[in-house]
CSV table of C-alpha atoms in Angstrom, one decimal:
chain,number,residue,atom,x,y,z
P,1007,UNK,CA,13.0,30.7,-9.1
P,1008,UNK,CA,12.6,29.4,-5.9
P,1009,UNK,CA,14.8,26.3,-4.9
P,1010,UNK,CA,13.4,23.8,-2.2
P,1011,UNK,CA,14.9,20.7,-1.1
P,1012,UNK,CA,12.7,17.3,-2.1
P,1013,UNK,CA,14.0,14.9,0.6
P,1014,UNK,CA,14.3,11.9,-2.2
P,1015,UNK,CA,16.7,10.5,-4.5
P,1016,UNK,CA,13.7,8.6,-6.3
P,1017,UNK,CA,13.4,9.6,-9.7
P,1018,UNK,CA,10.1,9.1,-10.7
P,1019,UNK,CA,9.1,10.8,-7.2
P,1020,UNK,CA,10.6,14.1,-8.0
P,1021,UNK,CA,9.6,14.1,-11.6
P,1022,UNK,CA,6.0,13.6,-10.5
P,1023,UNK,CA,6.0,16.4,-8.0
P,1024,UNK,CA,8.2,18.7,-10.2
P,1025,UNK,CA,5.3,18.3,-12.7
P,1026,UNK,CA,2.8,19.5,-10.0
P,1027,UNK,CA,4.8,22.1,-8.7
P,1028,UNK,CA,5.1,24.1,-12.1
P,1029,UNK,CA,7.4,26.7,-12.6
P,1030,UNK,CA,8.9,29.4,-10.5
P,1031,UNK,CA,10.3,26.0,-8.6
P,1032,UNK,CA,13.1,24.1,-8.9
P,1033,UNK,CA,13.8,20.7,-6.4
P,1034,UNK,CA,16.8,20.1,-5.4
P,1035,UNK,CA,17.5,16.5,-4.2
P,1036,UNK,CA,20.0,15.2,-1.1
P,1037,UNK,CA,22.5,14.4,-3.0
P,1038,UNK,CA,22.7,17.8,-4.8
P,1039,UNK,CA,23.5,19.1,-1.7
P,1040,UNK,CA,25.5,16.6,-0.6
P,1041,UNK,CA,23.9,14.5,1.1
P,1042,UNK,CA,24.4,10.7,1.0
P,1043,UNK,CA,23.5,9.1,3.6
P,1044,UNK,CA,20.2,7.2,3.9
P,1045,UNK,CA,17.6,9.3,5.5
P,1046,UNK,CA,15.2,7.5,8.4
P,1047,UNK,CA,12.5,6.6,8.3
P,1048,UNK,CA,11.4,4.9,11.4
P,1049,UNK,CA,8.3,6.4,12.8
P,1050,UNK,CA,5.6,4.4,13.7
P,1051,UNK,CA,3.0,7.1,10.8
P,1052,UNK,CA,3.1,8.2,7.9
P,1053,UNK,CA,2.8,11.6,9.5
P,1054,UNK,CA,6.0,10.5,11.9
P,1055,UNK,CA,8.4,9.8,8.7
P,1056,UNK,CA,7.5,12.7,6.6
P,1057,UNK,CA,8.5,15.0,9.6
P,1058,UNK,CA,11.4,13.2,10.5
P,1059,UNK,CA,12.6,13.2,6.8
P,1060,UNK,CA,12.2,16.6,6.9
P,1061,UNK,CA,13.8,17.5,10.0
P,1062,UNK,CA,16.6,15.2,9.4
P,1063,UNK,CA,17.5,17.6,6.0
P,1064,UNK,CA,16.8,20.6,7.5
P,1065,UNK,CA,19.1,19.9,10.3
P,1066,UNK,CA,22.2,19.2,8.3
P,1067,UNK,CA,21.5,22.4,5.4
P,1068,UNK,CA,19.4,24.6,7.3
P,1069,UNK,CA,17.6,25.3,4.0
P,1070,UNK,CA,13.7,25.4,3.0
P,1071,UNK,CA,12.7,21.5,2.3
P,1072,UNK,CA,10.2,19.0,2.3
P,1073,UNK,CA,9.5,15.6,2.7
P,1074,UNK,CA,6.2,13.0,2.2
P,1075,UNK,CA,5.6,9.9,2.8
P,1076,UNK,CA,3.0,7.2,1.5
P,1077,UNK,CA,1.6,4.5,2.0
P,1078,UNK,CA,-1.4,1.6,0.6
P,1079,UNK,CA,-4.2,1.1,2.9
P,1080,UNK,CA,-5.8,-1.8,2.4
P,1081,UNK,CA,-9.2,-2.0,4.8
P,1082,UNK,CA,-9.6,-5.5,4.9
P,1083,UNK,CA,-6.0,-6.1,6.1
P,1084,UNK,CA,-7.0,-3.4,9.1
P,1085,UNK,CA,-4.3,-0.7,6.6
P,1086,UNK,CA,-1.6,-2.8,5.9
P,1087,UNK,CA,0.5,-2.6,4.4
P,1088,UNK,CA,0.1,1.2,5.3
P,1089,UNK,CA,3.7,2.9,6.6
P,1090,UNK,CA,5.9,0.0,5.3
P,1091,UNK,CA,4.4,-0.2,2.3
P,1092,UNK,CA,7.8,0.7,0.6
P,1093,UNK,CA,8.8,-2.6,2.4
P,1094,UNK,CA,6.6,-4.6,2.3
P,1095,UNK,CA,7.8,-8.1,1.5
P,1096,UNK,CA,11.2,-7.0,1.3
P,1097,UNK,CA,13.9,-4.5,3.7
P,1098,UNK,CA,14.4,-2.6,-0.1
P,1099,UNK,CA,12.3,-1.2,-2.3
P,1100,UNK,CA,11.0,-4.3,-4.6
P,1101,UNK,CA,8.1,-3.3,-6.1
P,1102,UNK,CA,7.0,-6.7,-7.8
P,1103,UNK,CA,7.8,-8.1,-4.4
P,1104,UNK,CA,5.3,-5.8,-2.4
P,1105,UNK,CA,2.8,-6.2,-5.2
P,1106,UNK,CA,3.3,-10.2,-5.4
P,1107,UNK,CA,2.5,-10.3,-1.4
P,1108,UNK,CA,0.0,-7.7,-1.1
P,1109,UNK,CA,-2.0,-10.3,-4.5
P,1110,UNK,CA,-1.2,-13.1,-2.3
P,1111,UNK,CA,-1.9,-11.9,1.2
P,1112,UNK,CA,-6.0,-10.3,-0.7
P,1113,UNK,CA,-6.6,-14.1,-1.9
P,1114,UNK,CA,-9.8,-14.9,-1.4
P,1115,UNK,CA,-10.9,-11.3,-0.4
P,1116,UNK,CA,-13.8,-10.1,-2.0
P,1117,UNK,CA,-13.3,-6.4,-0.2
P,1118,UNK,CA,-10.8,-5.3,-2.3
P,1119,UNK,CA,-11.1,-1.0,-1.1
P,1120,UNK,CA,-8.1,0.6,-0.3
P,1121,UNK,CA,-6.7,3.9,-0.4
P,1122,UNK,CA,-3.6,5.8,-1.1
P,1123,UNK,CA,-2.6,8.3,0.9
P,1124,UNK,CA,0.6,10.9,1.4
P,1125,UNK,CA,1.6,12.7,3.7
P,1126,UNK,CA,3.9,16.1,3.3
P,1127,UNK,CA,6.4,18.0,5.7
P,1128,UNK,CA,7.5,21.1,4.7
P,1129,UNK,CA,10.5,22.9,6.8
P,1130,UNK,CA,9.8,26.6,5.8
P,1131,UNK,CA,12.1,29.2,7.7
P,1132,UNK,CA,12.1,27.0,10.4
P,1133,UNK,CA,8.5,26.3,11.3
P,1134,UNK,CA,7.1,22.7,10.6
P,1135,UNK,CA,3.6,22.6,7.9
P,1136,UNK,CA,1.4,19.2,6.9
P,1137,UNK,CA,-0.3,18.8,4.1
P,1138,UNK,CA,-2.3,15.5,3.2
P,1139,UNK,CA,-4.0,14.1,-0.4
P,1140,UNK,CA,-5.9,10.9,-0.4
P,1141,UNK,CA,-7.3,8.5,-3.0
P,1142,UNK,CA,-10.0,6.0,-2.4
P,1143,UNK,CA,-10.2,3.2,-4.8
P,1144,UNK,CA,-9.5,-1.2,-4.9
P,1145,UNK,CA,-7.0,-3.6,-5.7
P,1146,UNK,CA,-7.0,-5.4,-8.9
P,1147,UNK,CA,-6.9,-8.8,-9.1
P,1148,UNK,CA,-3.8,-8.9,-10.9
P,1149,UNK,CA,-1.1,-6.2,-12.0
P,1150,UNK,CA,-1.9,-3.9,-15.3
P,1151,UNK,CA,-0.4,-0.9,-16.8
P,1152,UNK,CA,3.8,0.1,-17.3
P,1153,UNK,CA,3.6,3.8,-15.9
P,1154,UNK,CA,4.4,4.7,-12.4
P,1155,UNK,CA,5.9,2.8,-9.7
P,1156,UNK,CA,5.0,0.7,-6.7
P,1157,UNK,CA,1.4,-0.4,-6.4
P,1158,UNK,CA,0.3,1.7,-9.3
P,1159,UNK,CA,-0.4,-1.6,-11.3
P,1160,UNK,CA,-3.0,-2.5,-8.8
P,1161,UNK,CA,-4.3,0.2,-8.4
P,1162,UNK,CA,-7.7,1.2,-9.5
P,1163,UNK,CA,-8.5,4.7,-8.4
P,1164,UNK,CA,-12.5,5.0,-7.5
P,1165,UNK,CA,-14.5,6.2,-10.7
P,1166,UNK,CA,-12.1,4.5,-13.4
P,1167,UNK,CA,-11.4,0.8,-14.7
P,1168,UNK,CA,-8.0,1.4,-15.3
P,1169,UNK,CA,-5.2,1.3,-12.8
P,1170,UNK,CA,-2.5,4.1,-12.0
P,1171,UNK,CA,0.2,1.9,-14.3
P,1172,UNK,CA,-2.1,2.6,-17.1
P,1173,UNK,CA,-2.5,6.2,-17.0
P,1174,UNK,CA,-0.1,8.8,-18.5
P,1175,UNK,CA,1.3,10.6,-15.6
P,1176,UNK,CA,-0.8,13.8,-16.1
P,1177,UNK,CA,-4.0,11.8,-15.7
P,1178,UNK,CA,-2.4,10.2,-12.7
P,1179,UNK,CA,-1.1,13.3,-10.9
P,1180,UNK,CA,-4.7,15.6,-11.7
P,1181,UNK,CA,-6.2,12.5,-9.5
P,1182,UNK,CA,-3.4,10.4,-7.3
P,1183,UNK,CA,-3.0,10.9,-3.5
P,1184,UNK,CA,0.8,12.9,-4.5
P,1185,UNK,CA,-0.6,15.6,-6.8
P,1186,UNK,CA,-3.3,16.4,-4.0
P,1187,UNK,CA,-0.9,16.8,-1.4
P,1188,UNK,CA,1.8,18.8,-3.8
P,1189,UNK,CA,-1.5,20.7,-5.0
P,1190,UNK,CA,-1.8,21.7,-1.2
P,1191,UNK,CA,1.8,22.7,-0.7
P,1192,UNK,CA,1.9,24.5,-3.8
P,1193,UNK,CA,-1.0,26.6,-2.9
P,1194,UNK,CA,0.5,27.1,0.8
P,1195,UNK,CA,3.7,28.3,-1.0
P,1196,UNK,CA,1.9,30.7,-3.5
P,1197,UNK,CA,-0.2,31.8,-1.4
């Protein structure tokens, strides 16, 4: 069993990509190894927090780990709300907040494509690896669905008229932006 440091303490993060990774893994989280302190996030990219993440648990356990970030791109408000899409409305992590701005800010929008996208660092004997997984797809004109987190009630992944909230979480990881990234570092740690 190989242990690896997930640099979250968000549940239905680590459940998602614990799903992905399979067996033969097991994520540990900050906090299980003890550490509580809020880690940074205040890089200008996606690219830029999912390293710094990393580094910043690396640094302080000198163990294997990995970190992502994501973030909503919405093209007609030029990929906002893109790296703070975590806080978007708010300085926390209100999802019905983000999602009640991001209906507000698309009114009268009739361009409604947007993608997902996450981006991984992984910290592997001390050399620094990316790994990327996108998902085209729109914004609903109103929230749908219970499942998942964030903007997953919004949404609608290209191909399907459902959004993320109303898929089961398997049918959301074989296709989300997450599971393609994970999918990536799997294969890079199998391999």
């Amino acid at each position: 069993m190989t242990e690896i440091i997930f640099a979250t303490n968000n549940a239905h993060k680590l459940s998602e990509v614990q799903a992905v990774l399979g067996e033969g893994f097991r994520l540990l989280t900050p906090r299980e190894c003890g550490i509580c302190e809020d880690i940074p996030e205040t890089q200008p990219s996606l690219e830029g927090n999912a390293s710094q993440k990393a580094h910043f648990i690396y640094d302080r356990t000198g163990r294997n780990c990995f970190a992502d970030d994501t973030g909503l791109e919405v093209y007609a408000l030029d990929g906002a709300p893109g790296v703070h899409s975590a806080r978007y409305a708010t300085d926390g992590h209100d999802f019905e907040a983000n999602n009640r701005l991001l209906l507000k800010n698309m009114e009268g929008i009739t361009d409604r494509r947007a993608r997902f996208r996450t981006v991984i660092s992984l910290i592997l004997d001390g050399r620094e690896y990316l790994f990327e997984g996108r998902v085209e797809g729109r914004i609903a004109e109103e929230p749908s669905g219970a499942e998942g987190f964030g903007y997953d009630p919004l949404f609608i992944p290209d191909g399907y008229s459902k959004s993320f909230a109303e898929m089961s979480a398997e049918e959301k990881n074989e296709i989300s932006h997450r599971g393609r990234a994970v999918r990536k570092l799997v294969e890079f740690l199998r391999g």
